[in-house]
Coordinates of C-alpha atoms in Angstrom, one line a residue:
M4 CA -0.4 -0.2 0.2
L5 CA 2.8 2.7 0.7
L6 CA 5.1 1.4 -1.5
T7 CA 1.1 2.5 -4.6
F8 CA 1.3 4.9 -2.8
L9 CA 5.1 6.8 -2.7
Q10 CA 5.1 5.7 -7.3
E11 CA 1.5 8.0 -7.4
D12 CA 1.8 11.4 -8.7
S13 CA 0.2 12.7 -6.1
M14 CA -0.7 16.4 -6.3
P15 CA 2.4 17.8 -5.2
V16 CA 1.7 21.4 -3.5
I17 CA 4.3 24.5 -4.0
T18 CA 3.9 26.6 -0.9
L19 CA 5.6 30.4 -1.6
T20 CA 5.4 33.4 1.8
I21 CA 6.9 36.3 0.4
S22 CA 5.6 39.5 0.6
P23 CA 3.2 41.3 -2.1
R24 CA 3.7 40.6 -5.4
S25 CA 2.6 42.6 -8.4
P26 CA -0.4 39.9 -10.5
E27 CA 2.4 39.4 -13.3
V28 CA 5.6 38.8 -10.7
K29 CA 3.0 35.9 -8.7
E30 CA 2.0 34.2 -11.9
Q31 CA 5.9 33.9 -13.5
L32 CA 6.2 32.8 -10.5
I33 CA 3.3 30.1 -10.5
A34 CA 4.7 29.4 -14.3
K35 CA 8.6 28.7 -13.0
L36 CA 8.1 27.0 -10.4
T37 CA 5.8 24.4 -11.6
E38 CA 8.1 23.9 -14.7
T39 CA 11.7 23.4 -12.8
A40 CA 9.5 21.0 -10.1
A41 CA 8.3 19.2 -12.9
D42 CA 11.6 19.1 -14.9
V43 CA 13.0 17.1 -11.4
T44 CA 10.8 15.0 -10.4
G45 CA 9.1 13.6 -13.9
I46 CA 5.5 14.5 -12.8
A47 CA 3.8 16.3 -14.6
A48 CA 3.3 19.8 -14.3
E49 CA -0.8 19.5 -14.9
K50 CA -0.1 17.7 -11.5
F51 CA 1.7 20.7 -8.9
I52 CA -0.4 23.0 -7.8
V53 CA 1.0 25.9 -6.1
V54 CA 0.5 28.9 -3.1
I55 CA 1.3 32.4 -2.8
D56 CA 1.5 33.2 0.4
E57 CA 1.5 36.4 0.9
N58 CA 2.8 38.4 4.1
P59 CA 3.3 42.8 4.8
V60 CA 6.7 43.2 6.0
D61 CA 6.4 44.5 8.9
N62 CA 5.0 40.3 9.7
I63 CA 8.3 39.5 8.7
G64 CA 11.7 39.7 10.7
V65 CA 15.0 38.8 10.3
G66 CA 18.1 38.3 12.8
G67 CA 15.6 39.2 15.4
V68 CA 14.8 42.5 13.4
P69 CA 10.6 43.8 11.2
L70 CA 11.7 43.8 8.3
H71 CA 9.6 47.1 7.7
K72 CA 13.2 49.1 9.2
L73 CA 16.3 47.2 7.9
I74 CA 14.6 48.1 4.1
P75 CA 15.6 52.2 3.5

């Protein structure tokens, strides 16, 4: 049963968390992430789901400092 599950090309999900981007940039990200993952895994591109989770810079911190304080 487990072996059968591992051999099946179920719907893989790619999740990207990023600060807000334009619709055009998100479209490019979805296309390129899908293309690369399909090439590497051998799973058909049509089976991939891409989820872009946008967070404003106020919700992101690097090295203990809010990102909005690090961006000029």
